[in-house]
Coordinates of C-alpha atoms in Angstrom, one line a residue:
M11 CA -20.6 -65.6 85.8
G12 CA -19.3 -65.9 89.6
R13 CA -20.7 -68.8 91.8
Y14 CA -22.3 -66.2 93.8
R15 CA -24.2 -64.6 90.9
R16 CA -26.6 -67.7 90.3
T17 CA -29.8 -67.7 92.3
V18 CA -33.2 -69.9 91.7
H19 CA -36.5 -68.1 91.7
K20 CA -39.6 -69.5 92.2
A21 CA -42.7 -68.1 90.4
A22 CA -45.0 -66.0 92.9
S23 CA -48.3 -65.4 92.5
P24 CA -48.3 -61.6 93.0
A25 CA -45.6 -61.4 90.5
A26 CA -47.5 -63.0 88.0
R27 CA -50.5 -61.2 88.7
L28 CA -48.5 -58.0 88.1
A29 CA -47.2 -59.3 84.6
G30 CA -50.6 -60.1 83.6
Q31 CA -51.8 -56.6 84.3
L32 CA -48.8 -55.3 82.6
R33 CA -49.5 -57.5 79.5
A34 CA -53.2 -56.4 79.5
L35 CA -51.8 -52.6 79.6
R36 CA -49.9 -53.4 76.5
A37 CA -52.8 -54.9 74.8
D38 CA -54.8 -51.8 75.5
A39 CA -52.2 -49.5 74.3
G40 CA -52.9 -50.9 70.8
L41 CA -51.0 -52.0 67.6
G42 CA -48.9 -48.8 67.7
A43 CA -47.6 -49.3 71.3
P44 CA -43.9 -49.0 71.7
T45 CA -42.0 -52.6 71.6
I46 CA -39.6 -53.9 74.3
D47 CA -36.7 -53.3 71.9
Q48 CA -38.0 -49.7 71.6
I49 CA -38.5 -49.5 75.2
A50 CA -35.1 -50.9 75.8
A51 CA -33.6 -48.4 73.9
Q52 CA -35.5 -45.4 75.1
S53 CA -34.9 -46.3 78.9
G54 CA -31.8 -48.2 79.2
V55 CA -33.3 -50.9 80.7
S56 CA -32.5 -54.2 79.4
R57 CA -34.7 -56.5 76.7
S58 CA -34.2 -59.6 79.0
T59 CA -35.3 -57.6 82.2
L60 CA -38.2 -56.2 80.4
H61 CA -39.3 -59.4 79.1
T62 CA -38.7 -61.0 82.7
A63 CA -41.3 -58.4 84.1
L64 CA -43.8 -59.5 81.7
N65 CA -43.5 -63.4 82.2
G66 CA -44.0 -63.0 85.8
T67 CA -40.8 -64.8 87.1
R68 CA -40.3 -62.0 89.7
I69 CA -41.7 -58.4 90.9
P70 CA -39.9 -56.1 88.6
S71 CA -37.8 -52.9 89.9
V72 CA -39.2 -49.5 90.3
A73 CA -37.2 -48.4 87.1
T74 CA -38.2 -51.2 84.9
L75 CA -42.3 -50.8 86.1
R76 CA -41.7 -47.1 85.4
A77 CA -40.2 -47.7 81.7
L78 CA -43.3 -50.2 80.8
V79 CA -45.8 -47.9 82.2
R80 CA -44.5 -44.9 80.7
A81 CA -44.3 -46.4 77.3
W82 CA -47.7 -47.5 77.3
G83 CA -49.6 -44.8 78.8
G84 CA -50.4 -46.0 82.3
D85 CA -50.6 -44.2 85.4
E86 CA -47.1 -44.2 87.0
A87 CA -48.6 -43.8 90.6
E88 CA -51.5 -46.1 90.4
W89 CA -48.8 -48.6 89.0
A90 CA -46.4 -47.7 91.7
A91 CA -49.1 -48.6 94.3
R92 CA -49.9 -52.0 92.3
R93 CA -46.2 -52.9 92.8
D94 CA -46.1 -52.2 96.3
A95 CA -49.1 -54.3 97.0
A96 CA -47.5 -57.2 95.2
V97 CA -44.3 -57.0 97.2
N98 CA -46.1 -56.7 100.2
E99 CA -48.2 -59.6 99.5
A100 CA -45.3 -61.4 98.7
A101 CA -43.4 -60.6 101.8
A102 CA -46.5 -61.6 103.9
S103 CA -46.9 -65.2 102.3
S104 CA -43.2 -65.7 103.5
G105 CA -43.2 -64.2 107.0
R106 CA -41.0 -60.9 105.7
T107 CA -41.9 -57.4 106.0
V108 CA -40.6 -55.2 103.3
A109 CA -40.4 -51.2 103.6
E110 CA -40.1 -48.5 101.5
E111 CA -36.4 -48.5 99.8
P112 CA -33.8 -46.5 101.8
S113 CA -31.5 -44.0 100.3
W114 CA -28.5 -45.6 99.0
D115 CA -26.6 -42.4 100.0
S116 CA -27.8 -42.4 103.8
V117 CA -26.7 -46.6 103.8
L118 CA -23.4 -46.0 102.5
A119 CA -23.0 -42.8 104.9
R120 CA -23.1 -45.1 108.0
A121 CA -21.4 -48.1 106.5
G122 CA -18.6 -45.7 105.9
E123 CA -18.6 -44.7 109.5
L124 CA -18.7 -48.4 110.7
A125 CA -16.1 -50.2 108.0
P126 CA -12.9 -48.1 109.5
L127 CA -13.4 -49.7 112.7
S128 CA -11.8 -53.0 111.8
L129 CA -9.2 -51.4 109.4
G130 CA -7.1 -49.3 111.9
G131 CA -9.5 -46.2 112.3
P132 CA -10.6 -43.4 109.8
S133 CA -8.5 -42.8 106.5
G134 CA -8.8 -40.6 104.0
A135 CA -7.5 -42.9 101.1
E136 CA -10.1 -45.1 99.5
T137 CA -8.6 -48.5 99.2
W138 CA -9.7 -52.0 97.9
D139 CA -10.0 -53.1 101.9
L140 CA -12.2 -50.2 102.8
K141 CA -14.5 -50.5 99.7
A142 CA -15.0 -53.9 100.2
T143 CA -15.6 -53.7 104.0
R144 CA -17.9 -50.9 103.4
G145 CA -19.9 -52.2 100.4
I146 CA -20.5 -55.6 102.6
I147 CA -22.1 -53.6 105.5
A148 CA -23.7 -51.5 103.2
I149 CA -25.8 -54.3 101.5
D150 CA -26.3 -55.8 105.2
L151 CA -27.8 -52.6 106.3
Y152 CA -29.9 -51.8 103.4
I153 CA -31.5 -55.2 103.9
A154 CA -32.2 -54.9 107.8
A155 CA -33.5 -51.2 107.1
R156 CA -36.0 -52.5 104.8
A157 CA -36.9 -55.2 106.9
S158 CA -37.3 -53.3 110.2
Q159 CA -38.9 -50.3 108.1
V160 CA -36.5 -47.8 109.7
A161 CA -33.8 -45.3 108.2
P162 CA -30.4 -46.9 108.1
A163 CA -29.1 -44.5 110.7
Q164 CA -31.9 -46.3 113.1
V165 CA -30.8 -49.9 112.4
P166 CA -29.7 -51.2 115.6
L167 CA -26.3 -52.5 115.6
G168 CA -27.9 -55.9 117.1
D169 CA -29.5 -56.2 114.2
L170 CA -27.0 -55.3 111.9
L171 CA -24.1 -58.0 113.1
P172 CA -25.9 -61.7 113.1
P173 CA -25.8 -62.0 109.2
L174 CA -22.2 -61.1 109.1
M175 CA -21.3 -63.7 111.4
T176 CA -22.3 -66.6 109.0
T177 CA -20.2 -68.1 106.3
P178 CA -19.6 -66.3 102.9
E179 CA -21.9 -68.8 101.1
V180 CA -24.8 -68.6 103.8
F181 CA -24.5 -64.7 103.3
A182 CA -24.4 -64.6 99.6
V183 CA -27.4 -67.1 99.3
H184 CA -29.3 -65.1 102.0
T185 CA -28.7 -61.7 100.3
A186 CA -29.1 -62.7 96.6
T187 CA -32.4 -64.2 97.4
T188 CA -33.5 -61.2 99.6
L189 CA -32.4 -58.5 97.1
T190 CA -34.1 -60.3 94.4
A191 CA -37.3 -60.4 96.6
C192 CA -37.0 -56.9 96.9
G193 CA -37.2 -56.1 93.4
H194 CA -33.3 -55.9 92.3
E195 CA -32.2 -57.5 89.1
L196 CA -28.7 -58.3 90.2
V197 CA -27.3 -59.1 86.8
E198 CA -29.0 -57.0 84.3
D199 CA -29.5 -53.9 86.5
A200 CA -25.8 -53.9 87.6
R201 CA -24.7 -50.8 85.5
R202 CA -28.1 -48.6 86.6
D203 CA -29.1 -49.8 90.1
P204 CA -26.4 -48.6 92.8
V205 CA -27.5 -51.7 95.1
A206 CA -27.1 -54.2 92.2
A207 CA -24.0 -52.6 91.3
Q208 CA -22.5 -52.9 94.7
W209 CA -23.6 -56.5 94.9
D210 CA -21.8 -57.1 91.7
W211 CA -18.5 -55.7 92.7
L212 CA -18.6 -57.5 95.8
V213 CA -18.9 -60.9 94.0
K214 CA -16.8 -60.5 91.1
E215 CA -13.4 -62.4 91.1
W216 CA -10.0 -60.4 90.5
D217 CA -7.0 -60.9 88.8
P218 CA -3.9 -60.3 90.9
H219 CA -1.8 -60.1 88.0
A220 CA -3.6 -57.7 86.3
P221 CA -1.7 -54.2 85.4
A222 CA -1.2 -52.0 88.1
G223 CA -3.8 -49.5 87.0
Y224 CA -6.5 -52.1 86.6
R225 CA -5.5 -54.4 89.3
W226 CA -8.0 -54.0 92.3
D227 CA -9.9 -51.4 90.4
G228 CA -7.0 -49.3 90.4
L229 CA -6.9 -49.2 94.4
S230 CA -4.4 -49.8 97.0
R231 CA -4.8 -53.1 98.7
G232 CA -3.6 -55.0 102.0
I233 CA -5.9 -57.7 102.6
A234 CA -4.9 -61.1 100.6
R235 CA -3.4 -59.2 97.9
G236 CA -2.6 -62.7 95.9
T237 CA -6.1 -64.3 95.6
R238 CA -8.6 -63.9 92.9
R239 CA -11.4 -64.5 95.8
P240 CA -14.4 -62.4 95.9
A241 CA -14.5 -59.4 98.2
I242 CA -17.4 -61.3 100.2
E243 CA -14.9 -63.9 100.9
V244 CA -12.1 -62.2 101.9
C245 CA -13.8 -59.3 103.9
L246 CA -16.5 -60.5 105.4
G247 CA -14.9 -61.0 108.5
W248 CA -13.5 -57.8 108.3
A249 CA -17.2 -56.2 108.4
A250 CA -18.2 -58.7 111.1
A251 CA -15.5 -57.0 113.0
A252 CA -16.1 -53.6 112.2
V253 CA -19.7 -53.7 113.6
S254 CA -18.7 -55.6 116.6
A255 CA -16.4 -52.8 117.4
A256 CA -19.4 -50.5 117.2
L257 CA -21.4 -52.7 119.0
A258 CA -18.8 -53.2 122.0
A259 CA -18.4 -49.5 122.5
E260 CA -22.1 -49.0 122.5
R261 CA -22.8 -51.6 125.2
G262 CA -19.7 -50.6 127.2
A263 CA -17.7 -53.9 126.6
W264 CA -14.0 -54.1 127.2
A265 CA -11.8 -53.0 124.6
S266 CA -9.8 -55.1 122.3
R267 CA -6.2 -55.9 124.0
T268 CA -7.2 -55.2 127.6
R269 CA -5.3 -57.1 130.3
V270 CA -7.4 -59.2 132.5
R271 CA -7.0 -61.5 135.4
V272 CA -8.6 -64.7 135.2
T273 CA -10.7 -65.0 138.6
G274 CA -12.0 -69.0 138.0
G275 CA -12.1 -72.0 136.0
R276 CA -9.1 -73.8 134.2
F277 CA -7.0 -70.5 134.0
G278 CA -7.8 -69.0 137.3
G279 CA -5.2 -66.6 138.5
E280 CA -3.3 -65.9 135.3
V281 CA -3.3 -62.7 133.6
L282 CA -4.3 -62.6 129.9
C283 CA -5.6 -60.6 126.9
L284 CA -9.0 -60.2 125.6
E285 CA -9.2 -60.4 122.0
H286 CA -12.9 -59.6 121.2
P287 CA -16.5 -60.1 122.8
V288 CA -18.4 -63.2 122.0
W289 CA -22.0 -62.1 121.2
Q290 CA -24.6 -64.3 121.6
R291 CA -27.9 -64.4 119.2
T292 CA -31.3 -64.1 120.4
P293 CA -33.1 -67.9 120.1
A294 CA -34.5 -66.5 116.2
G295 CA -31.0 -65.8 115.5
T296 CA -31.8 -62.4 114.2
S297 CA -30.5 -60.1 116.5
I298 CA -27.8 -60.1 119.4
V299 CA -29.0 -60.6 123.0
P300 CA -29.4 -57.2 124.6
G301 CA -26.7 -56.1 127.3
P302 CA -23.1 -56.4 127.5
P303 CA -21.4 -59.9 126.5
T304 CA -21.4 -62.6 128.9
E305 CA -18.1 -64.0 127.3
Y306 CA -14.7 -62.7 125.9
T307 CA -12.5 -64.7 123.5
V308 CA -9.1 -64.3 125.4
N309 CA -5.8 -64.9 124.2
L310 CA -4.1 -67.5 126.3
G311 CA -0.5 -66.6 125.6
E312 CA 2.9 -68.2 125.0
K313 CA 2.4 -70.7 127.9
H314 CA -0.5 -72.3 126.2
G315 CA 0.8 -71.7 122.5
F316 CA -1.2 -68.3 122.2
R317 CA -4.5 -70.4 121.9
C318 CA -7.8 -68.3 121.9
E319 CA -10.8 -69.6 124.1
A320 CA -14.0 -68.0 125.5
I321 CA -14.3 -67.5 128.8
A322 CA -17.0 -66.1 130.8
T323 CA -17.1 -62.2 131.9
T324 CA -18.0 -63.3 135.4
H325 CA -14.6 -64.7 135.4
L326 CA -12.8 -61.8 134.3
Q327 CA -11.3 -59.0 136.1
P328 CA -9.3 -56.0 134.3
V329 CA -5.7 -55.3 135.5
Q330 CA -5.4 -51.7 136.5

């Protein structure tokens, strides 16, 4: 199992209380109630996932709760409400806000619009690069949509970008912890839950020497083809670049490769080339400061060894 699949969970009192209520439901169902093995066989939910729901380690997913409630004769609407209450209580105690689960199809649709922006524009072919970049954005978008309680299409780009500007390790820990808190069984549900399945794909290692039909899931690949590293290590920066490009277009920022004259500072008078905007985060670090960028990363050219340096927008003037 990859290192990004490992998470540490603390018992939460809302989860423990919900588990106790489920055990009471099983007792009320009597001696003839279906066993965990029977429920697992009928529902497709694994035994370990069902046991986790009953031991109170974490709040069960909707599918897991439904399997148990149906088997033991509970009212599904009532139990769905109990689960929502437990999720909201757990969120409130940690300062988070949890919304209804957004449609995964709508998440993928918006992520699919953003991902090609860092990969050379729209492409009709599904590649490993595109799937990886789109998947990272989709997971980030899904979490943002739940946290802000809006549809995926309404999540501001300024809220979507900051998590992608971190390191793969920080992104992985934050994402796995948040998805688990939202009720996703990241290992057990990977074959049934599209969110867990996407995360599983993003954190798995690859065999660069596998047969062509199996290597990279049979997809073509152009980014870092010789590495085993998971997609979140290889393509997190590409995902950030895609969202940054969309944000730059939305806020009227200058395009990458724009020629600019430096009007002040150490490089005053030189004509250089823009690389990308430098986005400043709000003090809380959860969003990008409103408005156009106040700095750009500028390529200093051959004279300075093609180094890149951030220069204030007030010292830059596009060359006509």
